[in-house]
N, CA, C and O atoms as a Tinker XYZ file with bonds, in Angstrom:
   508  protein
     1  N     -1.899000  -32.559000  -32.406000    73     2
     2  CA    -2.419000  -31.174000  -32.261000    64     1     3
     3  C     -1.912000  -30.672000  -30.896000    63     2     4     5
     4  O     -2.622000  -31.073000  -29.974000    81     3
     5  N     -0.916000  -29.933000  -30.535000    73     3     6
     6  CA    -0.449000  -29.444000  -29.139000    64     5     7
     7  C     -1.469000  -28.874000  -28.460000    63     6     8     9
     8  O     -1.303000  -28.809000  -27.242000    81     7
     9  N     -2.681000  -28.356000  -28.988000    73     7    10
    10  CA    -3.746000  -27.623000  -28.262000    64     9    11
    11  C     -4.582000  -28.687000  -27.729000    63    10    12    13
    12  O     -5.462000  -28.269000  -26.976000    81    11
    13  N     -4.551000  -30.083000  -27.926000    73    11    14
    14  CA    -5.325000  -31.034000  -27.323000    64    13    15
    15  C     -4.452000  -32.030000  -26.440000    63    14    16    17
    16  O     -4.808000  -33.191000  -26.239000    81    15
    17  N     -3.503000  -31.587000  -26.027000    73    15    18
    18  CA    -2.476000  -32.428000  -25.249000    64    17    19
    19  C     -3.295000  -32.612000  -23.896000    63    18    20    21
    20  O     -3.952000  -31.664000  -23.466000    81    19
    21  N     -3.257000  -33.820000  -23.232000    73    19    22
    22  CA    -3.670000  -34.052000  -22.169000    64    21    23
    23  C     -2.957000  -33.342000  -21.108000    63    22    24    25
    24  O     -1.768000  -33.089000  -21.301000    81    23
    25  N     -3.578000  -32.941000  -19.886000    73    23    26
    26  CA    -2.758000  -32.229000  -18.606000    64    25    27
    27  C     -2.524000  -30.891000  -18.970000    63    26    28    29
    28  O     -2.129000  -30.191000  -18.037000    81    27
    29  N     -2.682000  -30.213000  -20.297000    73    27    30
    30  CA    -2.350000  -28.914000  -20.633000    64    29    31
    31  C     -3.548000  -28.008000  -20.142000    63    30    32    33
    32  O     -4.710000  -28.210000  -20.494000    81    31
    33  N     -3.197000  -27.099000  -19.385000    73    31    34
    34  CA    -4.439000  -26.039000  -19.044000    64    33    35
    35  C     -4.765000  -25.038000  -20.364000    63    34    36    37
    36  O     -4.092000  -24.084000  -20.757000    81    35
    37  N     -5.876000  -25.511000  -20.851000    73    35    38
    38  CA    -6.119000  -24.882000  -22.182000    64    37    39
    39  C     -6.383000  -23.161000  -21.955000    63    38    40    41
    40  O     -6.407000  -22.353000  -22.884000    81    39
    41  N     -6.559000  -22.843000  -20.594000    73    39    42
    42  CA    -6.824000  -21.169000  -20.404000    64    41    43
    43  C     -5.546000  -20.551000  -20.579000    63    42    44    45
    44  O     -5.511000  -19.332000  -20.752000    81    43
    45  N     -4.353000  -21.312000  -20.554000    73    43    46
    46  CA    -3.091000  -20.556000  -20.816000    64    45    47
    47  C     -2.527000  -20.868000  -22.404000    63    46    48    49
    48  O     -1.376000  -21.164000  -22.724000    81    47
    49  N     -3.549000  -20.726000  -23.162000    73    47    50
    50  CA    -3.131000  -20.929000  -24.668000    64    49    51
    51  C     -3.576000  -19.400000  -25.284000    63    50    52    53
    52  O     -4.434000  -18.637000  -24.841000    81    51
    53  N     -2.842000  -19.261000  -26.254000    73    51    54
    54  CA    -3.364000  -18.002000  -26.947000    64    53    55
    55  C     -3.016000  -16.600000  -26.367000    63    54    56    57
    56  O     -2.300000  -16.519000  -25.369000    81    55
    57  N     -3.482000  -15.573000  -26.940000    73    55    58
    58  CA    -3.145000  -14.115000  -26.667000    64    57    59
    59  C     -3.237000  -13.877000  -25.306000    63    58    60    61
    60  O     -2.411000  -13.146000  -24.759000    81    59
    61  N     -4.248000  -14.466000  -24.616000    73    59    62
    62  CA    -4.318000  -14.076000  -22.986000    64    61    63
    63  C     -3.148000  -14.503000  -22.230000    63    62    64    65
    64  O     -2.610000  -13.791000  -21.381000    81    63
    65  N     -2.757000  -15.683000  -22.551000    73    63    66
    66  CA    -1.247000  -16.079000  -21.928000    64    65    67
    67  C     -0.221000  -15.286000  -22.545000    63    66    68    69
    68  O      0.773000  -15.313000  -21.819000    81    67
    69  N     -0.036000  -14.597000  -23.565000    73    67    70
    70  CA     0.928000  -13.878000  -23.805000    64    69    71
    71  C      0.910000  -12.613000  -23.211000    63    70    72    73
    72  O      1.916000  -12.071000  -22.753000    81    71
    73  N     -0.329000  -12.083000  -23.209000    73    71    74
    74  CA    -0.286000  -10.756000  -22.354000    64    73    75
    75  C     -0.116000  -10.923000  -20.902000    63    74    76    77
    76  O      0.390000  -10.017000  -20.239000    81    75
    77  N     -0.546000  -12.135000  -20.314000    73    75    78
    78  CA    -0.282000  -12.161000  -18.984000    64    77    79
    79  C      1.254000  -12.400000  -18.686000    63    78    80    81
    80  O      1.775000  -12.050000  -17.627000    81    79
    81  N      1.942000  -13.039000  -19.733000    73    79    82
    82  CA     3.380000  -13.337000  -19.338000    64    81    83
    83  C      4.444000  -12.288000  -19.790000    63    82    84    85
    84  O      5.563000  -12.130000  -19.301000    81    83
    85  N      3.809000  -11.525000  -20.938000    73    83    86
    86  CA     4.788000  -10.474000  -21.249000    64    85    87
    87  C      5.299000   -9.364000  -20.402000    63    86    88    89
    88  O      6.462000   -8.981000  -20.522000    81    87
    89  N      4.464000   -8.827000  -19.539000    73    87    90
    90  CA     4.752000   -7.826000  -18.741000    64    89    91
    91  C      5.148000   -8.308000  -17.354000    63    90    92    93
    92  O      5.220000   -7.437000  -16.487000    81    91
    93  N      5.442000   -9.687000  -16.983000    73    91    94
    94  CA     5.748000  -10.145000  -15.848000    64    93    95
    95  C      7.298000   -9.912000  -15.736000    63    94    96    97
    96  O      8.054000  -10.167000  -16.674000    81    95
    97  N      7.721000   -9.413000  -14.537000    73    95    98
    98  CA     8.879000   -9.314000  -13.924000    64    97    99
    99  C      9.442000  -10.671000  -13.630000    63    98   100   101
   100  O      8.832000  -11.468000  -12.917000    81    99
   101  N     10.827000  -10.991000  -14.280000    73    99   102
   102  CA    11.264000  -12.285000  -14.137000    64   101   103
   103  C     12.653000  -12.246000  -13.181000    63   102   104   105
   104  O     13.247000  -11.198000  -12.925000    81   103
   105  N     12.972000  -13.283000  -12.806000    73   103   106
   106  CA    14.319000  -13.427000  -12.067000    64   105   107
   107  C     15.374000  -14.073000  -12.738000    63   106   108   109
   108  O     16.459000  -14.258000  -12.185000    81   107
   109  N     15.123000  -14.445000  -13.937000    73   107   110
   110  CA    16.096000  -15.127000  -14.813000    64   109   111
   111  C     16.287000  -16.582000  -14.899000    63   110   112   113
   112  O     17.111000  -17.165000  -15.604000    81   111
   113  N     15.383000  -17.121000  -14.057000    73   111   114
   114  CA    15.309000  -18.586000  -14.069000    64   113   115
   115  C     13.989000  -19.117000  -13.724000    63   114   116   117
   116  O     13.202000  -18.427000  -13.076000    81   115
   117  N     13.705000  -20.261000  -14.103000    73   115   118
   118  CA    12.119000  -20.970000  -13.974000    64   117   119
   119  C     12.525000  -22.173000  -13.730000    63   118   120   121
   120  O     13.647000  -22.618000  -13.969000    81   119
   121  N     11.363000  -22.894000  -13.110000    73   119   122
   122  CA    10.911000  -24.380000  -13.134000    64   121   123
   123  C     10.056000  -24.750000  -13.854000    63   122   124   125
   124  O      8.997000  -24.125000  -13.796000    81   123
   125  N     10.148000  -25.771000  -14.705000    73   123   126
   126  CA     8.836000  -26.328000  -15.497000    64   125   127
   127  C      8.760000  -27.629000  -15.205000    63   126   128   129
   128  O      9.657000  -28.432000  -15.461000    81   127
   129  N      7.562000  -27.938000  -14.592000    73   127   130
   130  CA     7.166000  -29.398000  -14.093000    64   129   131
   131  C      6.404000  -29.996000  -15.180000    63   130   132   133
   132  O      5.318000  -29.514000  -15.502000    81   131
   133  N      6.967000  -31.160000  -15.856000    73   131   134
   134  CA     6.031000  -31.962000  -16.617000    64   133   135
   135  C      5.394000  -33.301000  -15.848000    63   134   136   137
   136  O      5.652000  -33.726000  -14.722000    81   135
   137  N      4.626000  -33.728000  -16.687000    73   135   138
   138  CA     3.616000  -34.888000  -16.098000    64   137   139
   139  C      4.398000  -36.232000  -16.379000    63   138   140   141
   140  O      4.249000  -37.151000  -15.574000    81   139
   141  N      5.071000  -36.370000  -17.270000    73   139   142
   142  CA     5.632000  -37.545000  -17.724000    64   141   143
   143  C      7.369000  -37.393000  -18.328000    63   142   144   145
   144  O      7.792000  -36.320000  -18.758000    81   143
   145  N      8.130000  -38.519000  -18.266000    73   143   146
   146  CA     9.535000  -38.495000  -18.691000    64   145   147
   147  C      9.343000  -38.133000  -20.123000    63   146   148   149
   148  O     10.205000  -37.368000  -20.557000    81   147
   149  N      8.327000  -38.538000  -21.040000    73   147   150
   150  CA     8.401000  -38.547000  -22.294000    64   149   151
   151  C      8.223000  -36.967000  -22.423000    63   150   152   153
   152  O      8.977000  -36.376000  -23.196000    81   151
   153  N      7.338000  -36.308000  -21.759000    73   151   154
   154  CA     7.237000  -34.944000  -21.924000    64   153   155
   155  C      8.529000  -34.131000  -21.684000    63   154   156   157
   156  O      8.741000  -33.108000  -22.335000    81   155
   157  N      9.313000  -34.541000  -20.837000    73   155   158
   158  CA    10.463000  -33.950000  -20.367000    64   157   159
   159  C     11.598000  -34.087000  -21.791000    63   158   160   161
   160  O     12.251000  -33.132000  -22.213000    81   159
   161  N     11.631000  -35.320000  -22.305000    73   159   162
   162  CA    12.424000  -35.572000  -23.371000    64   161   163
   163  C     12.123000  -34.654000  -24.567000    63   162   164   165
   164  O     12.990000  -33.994000  -25.139000    81   163
   165  N     10.732000  -34.670000  -24.918000    73   163   166
   166  CA    10.437000  -34.008000  -25.913000    64   165   167
   167  C     10.544000  -32.411000  -25.626000    63   166   168   169
   168  O     10.449000  -31.679000  -26.611000    81   167
   169  N     10.720000  -31.858000  -24.438000    73   167   170
   170  CA    10.825000  -30.328000  -24.203000    64   169   171
   171  C     12.411000  -30.277000  -24.296000    63   170   172   173
   172  O     12.972000  -29.223000  -24.594000    81   171
   173  N     13.038000  -31.312000  -24.064000    73   171   174
   174  CA    14.614000  -30.891000  -24.270000    64   173   175
   175  C     15.142000  -31.093000  -25.533000    63   174   176   177
   176  O     16.313000  -30.812000  -25.791000    81   175
   177  N     14.384000  -31.549000  -26.326000    73   175   178
   178  CA    14.637000  -31.719000  -27.830000    64   177   179
   179  C     13.999000  -30.573000  -28.573000    63   178   180   181
   180  O     14.484000  -30.242000  -29.655000    81   179
   181  N     13.026000  -29.984000  -28.120000    73   179   182
   182  CA    12.411000  -28.785000  -28.914000    64   181   183
   183  C     13.282000  -27.725000  -28.740000    63   182   184   185
   184  O     13.788000  -27.356000  -27.680000    81   183
   185  N     13.464000  -27.132000  -30.143000    73   183   186
   186  CA    14.218000  -25.759000  -30.326000    64   185   187
   187  C     13.254000  -24.656000  -29.800000    63   186   188   189
   188  O     12.059000  -24.512000  -30.058000    81   187
   189  N     14.020000  -23.956000  -29.045000    73   187   190
   190  CA    13.085000  -22.872000  -28.358000    64   189   191
   191  C     13.220000  -21.377000  -28.943000    63   190   192   193
   192  O     14.342000  -21.023000  -29.303000    81   191
   193  N     12.284000  -20.598000  -29.044000    73   191   194
   194  CA    12.543000  -19.179000  -29.428000    64   193   195
   195  C     13.305000  -18.495000  -28.417000    63   194   196   197
   196  O     13.480000  -18.958000  -27.290000    81   195
   197  N     13.841000  -17.191000  -28.892000    73   195   198
   198  CA    14.685000  -16.225000  -27.899000    64   197   199
   199  C     13.537000  -15.680000  -26.977000    63   198   200   201
   200  O     12.415000  -15.374000  -27.382000    81   199
   201  N     13.949000  -15.605000  -25.762000    73   199   202
   202  CA    13.002000  -14.766000  -24.748000    64   201   203
   203  C     13.076000  -13.614000  -24.768000    63   202   204   205
   204  O     14.139000  -13.011000  -24.617000    81   203
   205  N     11.600000  -12.893000  -25.019000    73   203   206
   206  CA    11.488000  -11.468000  -25.453000    64   205   207
   207  C     12.193000  -11.207000  -26.685000    63   206   208   209
   208  O     12.536000  -10.035000  -26.841000    81   207
   209  N     12.469000  -11.975000  -27.539000    73   207   210
   210  CA    13.018000  -11.917000  -28.750000    64   209   211
   211  C     14.625000  -11.685000  -28.988000    63   210   212   213
   212  O     15.184000  -11.577000  -30.079000    81   211
   213  N     15.207000  -11.637000  -27.718000    73   211   214
   214  CA    16.636000  -11.316000  -27.694000    64   213   215
   215  C     17.489000  -12.217000  -26.899000    63   214   216   217
   216  O     18.664000  -12.318000  -27.253000    81   215
   217  N     17.106000  -12.845000  -25.943000    73   215   218
   218  CA    17.798000  -13.733000  -24.887000    64   217   219
   219  C     17.598000  -15.189000  -25.113000    63   218   220   221
   220  O     16.467000  -15.668000  -25.181000    81   219
   221  N     18.815000  -15.987000  -25.247000    73   219   222
   222  CA    18.603000  -17.444000  -25.490000    64   221   223
   223  C     18.073000  -18.039000  -24.261000    63   222   224   225
   224  O     18.259000  -17.425000  -23.210000    81   223
   225  N     17.391000  -19.231000  -24.248000    73   223   226
   226  CA    16.964000  -19.846000  -23.420000    64   225   227
   227  C     17.660000  -21.220000  -23.236000    63   226   228   229
   228  O     17.680000  -22.116000  -24.080000    81   227
   229  N     18.285000  -21.252000  -21.884000    73   227   230
   230  CA    19.035000  -22.513000  -21.790000    64   229   231
   231  C     18.191000  -23.443000  -20.948000    63   230   232   233
   232  O     17.811000  -23.101000  -19.828000    81   231
   233  N     17.881000  -24.679000  -21.507000    73   231   234
   234  CA    17.354000  -25.729000  -20.725000    64   233   235
   235  C     18.160000  -26.787000  -20.309000    63   234   236   237
   236  O     18.979000  -27.356000  -21.031000    81   235
   237  N     17.905000  -27.073000  -19.030000    73   235   238
   238  CA    18.761000  -28.332000  -18.407000    64   237   239
   239  C     17.906000  -28.923000  -17.372000    63   238   240   241
   240  O     17.180000  -28.312000  -16.589000    81   239
   241  N     18.097000  -30.275000  -17.474000    73   239   242
   242  CA    17.411000  -31.071000  -16.515000    64   241   243
   243  C     17.920000  -31.110000  -15.166000    63   242   244   245
   244  O     19.072000  -31.505000  -14.991000    81   243
   245  N     17.198000  -30.747000  -14.180000    73   243   246
   246  CA    17.413000  -30.660000  -12.638000    64   245   247
   247  C     17.652000  -32.053000  -12.183000    63   246   248   249
   248  O     17.194000  -33.002000  -12.819000    81   247
   249  N     18.369000  -32.210000  -11.081000    73   247   250
   250  CA    18.694000  -33.305000  -10.198000    64   249   251
   251  C     17.647000  -33.221000   -9.097000    63   250   252   253
   252  O     18.007000  -32.657000   -8.064000    81   251
   253  N     16.481000  -33.668000   -9.156000    73   251   254
   254  CA    15.596000  -33.530000   -8.141000    64   253   255
   255  C     14.009000  -33.636000   -8.424000    63   254   256   257
   256  O     13.725000  -33.770000   -9.614000    81   255
   257  N     13.202000  -33.607000   -7.739000    73   255   258
   258  CA    11.850000  -33.560000   -7.919000    64   257   259
   259  C     11.299000  -32.263000   -7.466000    63   258   260   261
   260  O     11.885000  -31.561000   -6.641000    81   259
   261  N      9.961000  -31.892000   -8.111000    73   259   262
   262  CA     9.174000  -30.856000   -7.666000    64   261   263
   263  C      8.998000  -30.684000   -6.151000    63   262   264   265
   264  O      8.953000  -29.526000   -5.735000    81   263
   265  N      8.895000  -31.676000   -5.290000    73   263   266
   266  CA     8.836000  -31.573000   -3.747000    64   265   267
   267  C      9.981000  -31.223000   -3.227000    63   266   268   269
   268  O      9.852000  -30.699000   -2.121000    81   267
   269  N     11.476000  -31.351000   -3.759000    73   267   270
   270  CA    12.572000  -30.892000   -3.198000    64   269   271
   271  C     12.961000  -29.433000   -3.324000    63   270   272   273
   272  O     13.953000  -28.921000   -2.806000    81   271
   273  N     11.950000  -28.758000   -4.165000    73   271   274
   274  CA    12.277000  -27.341000   -4.395000    64   273   275
   275  C     11.405000  -26.611000   -3.273000    63   274   276   277
   276  O     10.319000  -27.042000   -2.885000    81   275
   277  N     12.109000  -25.289000   -2.736000    73   275   278
   278  CA    11.514000  -24.482000   -1.552000    64   277   279
   279  C     10.686000  -23.490000   -2.447000    63   278   280   281
   280  O     11.203000  -22.449000   -2.853000    81   279
   281  N      9.488000  -23.808000   -2.722000    73   279   282
   282  CA     8.634000  -22.935000   -3.435000    64   281   283
   283  C      8.334000  -21.624000   -2.763000    63   282   284   285
   284  O      8.160000  -20.555000   -3.347000    81   283
   285  N      8.293000  -21.837000   -1.445000    73   283   286
   286  CA     7.792000  -20.505000   -0.421000    64   285   287
   287  C      8.849000  -19.467000   -0.775000    63   286   288   289
   288  O      8.453000  -18.301000   -0.777000    81   287
   289  N     10.135000  -19.693000   -1.075000    73   287   290
   290  CA    11.017000  -18.706000   -1.281000    64   289   291
   291  C     10.857000  -17.734000   -2.571000    63   290   292   293
   292  O     11.349000  -16.608000   -2.655000    81   291
   293  N     10.042000  -18.412000   -3.602000    73   291   294
   294  CA     9.937000  -17.802000   -4.893000    64   293   295
   295  C      8.914000  -16.534000   -4.729000    63   294   296   297
   296  O      9.052000  -15.609000   -5.529000    81   295
   297  N      7.985000  -16.457000   -3.818000    73   295   298
   298  CA     7.209000  -15.387000   -3.768000    64   297   299
   299  C      7.699000  -14.043000   -2.949000    63   298   300   301
   300  O      6.958000  -13.095000   -2.693000    81   299
   301  N      9.194000  -14.149000   -2.559000    73   299   302
   302  CA     9.453000  -13.224000   -1.793000    64   301   303
   303  C     10.196000  -12.079000   -2.651000    63   302   304   305
   304  O     11.082000  -12.482000   -3.405000    81   303
   305  N      9.981000  -10.952000   -2.624000    73   303   306
   306  CA    10.475000   -9.787000   -3.400000    64   305   307
   307  C     11.797000   -9.481000   -2.825000    63   306   308   309
   308  O     12.137000   -9.915000   -1.725000    81   307
   309  N     12.509000   -8.770000   -3.529000    73   307   310
   310  CA    14.053000   -8.412000   -3.211000    64   309   311
   311  C     13.668000   -7.379000   -1.847000    63   310   312   313
   312  O     14.295000   -7.648000   -0.822000    81   311
   313  N     12.829000   -6.394000   -1.783000    73   311   314
   314  CA    12.678000   -5.514000   -0.676000    64   313   315
   315  C     11.950000   -6.504000    0.634000    63   314   316   317
   316  O     12.091000   -6.079000    1.781000    81   315
   317  N     11.375000   -7.484000    0.469000    73   315   318
   318  CA    10.839000   -8.275000    1.588000    64   317   319
   319  C     12.081000   -8.961000    2.032000    63   318   320   321
   320  O     12.294000   -8.997000    3.244000    81   319
   321  N     12.908000   -9.498000    1.237000    73   319   322
   322  CA    14.164000  -10.235000    1.610000    64   321   323
   323  C     15.118000   -9.352000    2.283000    63   322   324   325
   324  O     15.786000   -9.850000    3.189000    81   323
   325  N     15.286000   -8.111000    1.982000    73   323   326
   326  CA    16.070000   -7.049000    2.500000    64   325   327
   327  C     15.460000   -6.846000    3.883000    63   326   328   329
   328  O     16.236000   -6.835000    4.838000    81   327
   329  N     14.110000   -6.678000    4.099000    73   327   330
   330  CA    13.476000   -6.496000    5.284000    64   329   331
   331  C     13.789000   -7.565000    6.331000    63   330   332   333
   332  O     14.169000   -7.274000    7.466000    81   331
   333  N     13.603000   -8.877000    5.876000    73   331   334
   334  CA    13.881000  -10.022000    6.697000    64   333   335
   335  C     15.307000  -10.052000    7.057000    63   334   336   337
   336  O     15.635000  -10.253000    8.227000    81   335
   337  N     16.224000   -9.855000    6.074000    73   335   338
   338  CA    17.688000   -9.626000    6.508000    64   337   339
   339  C     17.957000   -8.601000    7.697000    63   338   340   341
   340  O     18.638000   -8.906000    8.676000    81   339
   341  N     17.410000   -7.466000    7.535000    73   339   342
   342  CA    17.531000   -6.345000    8.558000    64   341   343
   343  C     16.925000   -7.048000    9.955000    63   342   344   345
   344  O     17.593000   -6.974000   10.986000    81   343
   345  N     15.719000   -7.687000    9.943000    73   343   346
   346  CA    15.182000   -7.823000   10.922000    64   345   347
   347  C     16.040000   -8.991000   11.679000    63   346   348   349
   348  O     16.293000   -8.917000   12.882000    81   347
   349  N     16.393000   -9.901000   10.985000    73   347   350
   350  CA    17.400000  -10.899000   11.519000    64   349   351
   351  C     18.625000  -10.219000   11.979000    63   350   352   353
   352  O     18.995000  -10.642000   13.074000    81   351
   353  N     19.289000   -9.390000   11.528000    73   351   354
   354  CA    20.505000   -8.679000   12.271000    64   353   355
   355  C     20.041000   -8.169000   13.589000    63   354   356   357
   356  O     20.581000   -8.404000   14.670000    81   355
   357  N     18.964000   -7.434000   13.376000    73   355   358
   358  CA    18.450000   -6.693000   14.790000    64   357   359
   359  C     18.185000   -7.648000   15.808000    63   358   360   361
   360  O     18.651000   -7.471000   16.933000    81   359
   361  N     17.431000   -8.724000   15.517000    73   359   362
   362  CA    17.161000   -9.872000   16.564000    64   361   363
   363  C     18.483000  -10.417000   17.123000    63   362   364   365
   364  O     18.666000  -10.445000   18.340000    81   363
   365  N     19.432000  -10.861000   16.228000    73   363   366
   366  CA    20.657000  -11.247000   16.896000    64   365   367
   367  C     21.429000  -10.266000   17.704000    63   366   368   369
   368  O     21.947000  -10.637000   18.757000    81   367
   369  N     21.547000   -8.987000   17.269000    73   367   370
   370  CA    22.142000   -7.891000   18.041000    64   369   371
   371  C     21.428000   -7.785000   19.518000    63   370   372   373
   372  O     22.090000   -7.568000   20.533000    81   371
   373  N     20.042000   -7.958000   19.525000    73   371   374
   374  CA    19.336000   -7.823000   20.732000    64   373   375
   375  C     19.686000   -9.081000   21.492000    63   374   376   377
   376  O     19.923000   -8.990000   22.697000    81   375
   377  N     19.734000  -10.212000   20.897000    73   375   378
   378  CA    20.039000  -11.523000   21.653000    64   377   379
   379  C     21.625000  -11.336000   22.494000    63   378   380   381
   380  O     21.946000  -11.646000   23.641000    81   379
   381  N     22.421000  -10.692000   21.368000    73   379   382
   382  CA    23.673000  -10.588000   22.019000    64   381   383
   383  C     23.738000   -9.671000   23.233000    63   382   384   385
   384  O     24.400000   -9.883000   24.249000    81   383
   385  N     22.955000   -8.619000   22.981000    73   383   386
   386  CA    22.859000   -7.597000   24.317000    64   385   387
   387  C     22.282000   -8.284000   25.529000    63   386   388   389
   388  O     22.783000   -8.240000   26.653000    81   387
   389  N     21.171000   -8.927000   25.191000    73   387   390
   390  CA    20.532000   -9.832000   26.376000    64   389   391
   391  C     21.590000  -10.650000   26.896000    63   390   392   393
   392  O     21.896000  -10.458000   28.073000    81   391
   393  N     22.189000  -11.499000   26.264000    73   391   394
   394  CA    23.227000  -12.400000   26.730000    64   393   395
   395  C     24.227000  -11.484000   27.703000    63   394   396   397
   396  O     24.392000  -11.786000   28.885000    81   395
   397  N     24.847000  -10.384000   27.112000    73   395   398
   398  CA    25.869000   -9.707000   27.916000    64   397   399
   399  C     25.142000   -9.180000   29.061000    63   398   400   401
   400  O     25.746000   -9.441000   30.101000    81   399
   401  N     24.036000   -8.515000   29.251000    73   399   402
   402  CA    23.434000   -8.019000   30.417000    64   401   403
   403  C     23.006000   -9.175000   31.268000    63   402   404   405
   404  O     22.985000   -8.877000   32.462000    81   403
   405  N     22.648000  -10.443000   30.991000    73   403   406
   406  CA    22.082000  -11.447000   31.916000    64   405   407
   407  C     23.216000  -12.316000   32.142000    63   406   408   409
   408  O     23.280000  -12.765000   33.287000    81   407
   409  N     24.140000  -12.671000   31.327000    73   407   410
   410  CA    25.158000  -13.723000   31.681000    64   409   411
   411  C     26.558000  -13.034000   31.916000    63   410   412   413
   412  O     27.036000  -13.063000   33.050000    81   411
   413  N     27.138000  -12.501000   31.029000    73   411   414
   414  CA    28.464000  -11.963000   31.002000    64   413   415
   415  C     28.714000  -10.850000   32.118000    63   414   416   417
   416  O     29.596000  -10.863000   32.976000    81   415
   417  N     27.585000   -9.741000   31.875000    73   415   418
   418  CA    27.787000   -8.682000   33.000000    64   417   419
   419  C     27.749000   -9.265000   34.462000    63   418   420   421
   420  O     28.600000   -8.864000   35.255000    81   419
   421  N     26.907000  -10.093000   34.823000    73   419   422
   422  CA    27.049000  -10.595000   36.370000    64   421   423
   423  C     28.237000  -11.304000   36.522000    63   422   424   425
   424  O     28.844000  -10.992000   37.547000    81   423
   425  N     28.763000  -12.150000   35.840000    73   423   426
   426  CA    29.874000  -12.824000   35.873000    64   425   427
   427  C     31.081000  -11.806000   35.944000    63   426   428   429
   428  O     31.942000  -11.922000   36.816000    81   427
   429  N     31.108000  -10.968000   35.148000    73   427   430
   430  CA    32.458000  -10.042000   35.171000    64   429   431
   431  C     32.201000   -9.298000   36.413000    63   430   432   433
   432  O     33.198000   -9.091000   37.104000    81   431
   433  N     31.163000   -8.886000   36.809000    73   431   434
   434  CA    30.846000   -8.105000   38.196000    64   433   435
   435  C     31.458000   -8.966000   39.175000    63   434   436   437
   436  O     32.320000   -8.512000   39.927000    81   435
   437  N     31.044000  -10.314000   39.239000    73   435   438
   438  CA    31.532000  -11.088000   40.440000    64   437   439
   439  C     33.014000  -11.237000   40.214000    63   438   440   441
   440  O     33.646000  -10.955000   41.232000    81   439
   441  N     33.774000  -11.603000   39.168000    73   439   442
   442  CA    35.147000  -11.671000   39.157000    64   441   443
   443  C     35.961000  -10.396000   39.463000    63   442   444   445
   444  O     37.012000  -10.433000   40.103000    81   443
   445  N     35.324000   -9.078000   38.887000    73   443   446
   446  CA    35.970000   -7.919000   39.415000    64   445   447
   447  C     35.882000   -7.636000   40.869000    63   446   448   449
   448  O     36.672000   -6.876000   41.428000    81   447
   449  N     34.793000   -8.331000   41.557000    73   447   450
   450  CA    34.538000   -7.978000   43.091000    64   449   451
   451  C     35.550000   -8.623000   43.777000    63   450   452   453
   452  O     35.721000   -8.295000   44.951000    81   451
   453  N     36.354000   -9.592000   43.221000    73   451   454
   454  CA    37.446000  -10.077000   43.990000    64   453   455
   455  C     38.347000   -9.476000   44.389000    63   454   456   457
   456  O     38.824000   -9.761000   45.488000    81   455
   457  N     38.896000   -8.383000   43.564000    73   455   458
   458  CA    39.904000   -7.483000   43.923000    64   457   459
   459  C     39.594000   -6.514000   45.233000    63   458   460   461
   460  O     40.511000   -5.942000   45.823000    81   459
   461  N     38.361000   -6.404000   45.579000    73   459   462
   462  CA    38.016000   -5.577000   46.627000    64   461   463
   463  C     37.798000   -6.318000   47.963000    63   462   464   465
   464  O     37.534000   -5.649000   48.962000    81   463
   465  N     37.886000   -7.563000   48.032000    73   463   466
   466  CA    37.780000   -8.385000   49.029000    64   465   467
   467  C     39.090000   -8.370000   49.901000    63   466   468   469
   468  O     40.201000   -8.639000   49.442000    81   467
   469  N     38.850000   -8.040000   51.154000    73   467   470
   470  CA    40.189000   -7.915000   51.948000    64   469   471
   471  C     40.800000   -9.299000   52.261000    63   470   472   473
   472  O     40.153000  -10.306000   52.550000    81   471
   473  N     42.159000   -9.199000   52.158000    73   471   474
   474  CA    42.827000  -10.509000   52.218000    64   473   475
   475  C     43.084000  -11.371000   51.054000    63   474   476   477
   476  O     43.876000  -12.312000   51.104000    81   475
   477  N     42.363000  -11.024000   49.928000    73   475   478
   478  CA    42.547000  -11.930000   48.820000    64   477   479
   479  C     43.969000  -11.759000   48.235000    63   478   480   481
   480  O     44.572000  -10.690000   48.343000    81   479
   481  N     44.442000  -12.745000   47.669000    73   479   482
   482  CA    45.700000  -12.594000   46.850000    64   481   483
   483  C     45.375000  -13.044000   45.410000    63   482   484   485
   484  O     44.471000  -13.811000   45.078000    81   483
   485  N     46.182000  -12.490000   44.695000    73   483   486
   486  CA    46.171000  -12.649000   43.306000    64   485   487
   487  C     47.208000  -13.802000   42.711000    63   486   488   489
   488  O     48.401000  -13.540000   42.863000    81   487
   489  N     46.921000  -14.879000   42.140000    73   487   490
   490  CA    47.555000  -15.781000   41.686000    64   489   491
   491  C     48.129000  -15.429000   40.351000    63   490   492   493
   492  O     47.370000  -15.119000   39.433000    81   491
   493  N     49.554000  -15.462000   40.176000    73   491   494
   494  CA    50.031000  -15.271000   38.940000    64   493   495
   495  C     50.675000  -16.499000   38.290000    63   494   496   497
   496  O     51.272000  -17.270000   39.042000    81   495
   497  N     50.627000  -16.746000   37.101000    73   495   498
   498  CA    51.375000  -17.754000   36.622000    64   497   499
   499  C     52.796000  -17.589000   36.668000    63   498   500   501
   500  O     53.273000  -16.454000   36.646000    81   499
   501  N     53.576000  -18.687000   36.733000    73   499   502
   502  CA    54.950000  -18.857000   36.634000    64   501   503
   503  C     55.469000  -19.554000   37.741000    63   502   504   505
   504  O     55.073000  -20.677000   38.054000    81   503
   505  N     56.477000  -18.833000   38.439000    73   503   506
   506  CA    57.075000  -19.363000   39.719000    64   505   507
   507  C     56.155000  -19.271000   41.016000    63   506   508
   508  O     56.572000  -19.683000   42.099000    81   507
């Protein structure tokens, strides 16, 4: 009886689970974590229904363990990701401006001041 399987959360069985997952926005991919290798093999051999009645579900075994997945990134929405991208670009631009003002600017000023020093000569390559 699948309802009495050990390790299966019984709260996620039945119509409540169907209602919870039916309206959920998806990314097109998911990770399923199993307790044992036997559960993995059974899941890979079990024929699956179509997702929302129209889309085929492709199941494949991943090379890695749940500990190797960066789970924190799954909670980020597209809008948040865009916001973080724009913030990162702005920070990089501010760092480049700060570098130019603090390091490149004084160096350039110093090099250009050589031309106004009396008695200085310009060394040109060649003969």
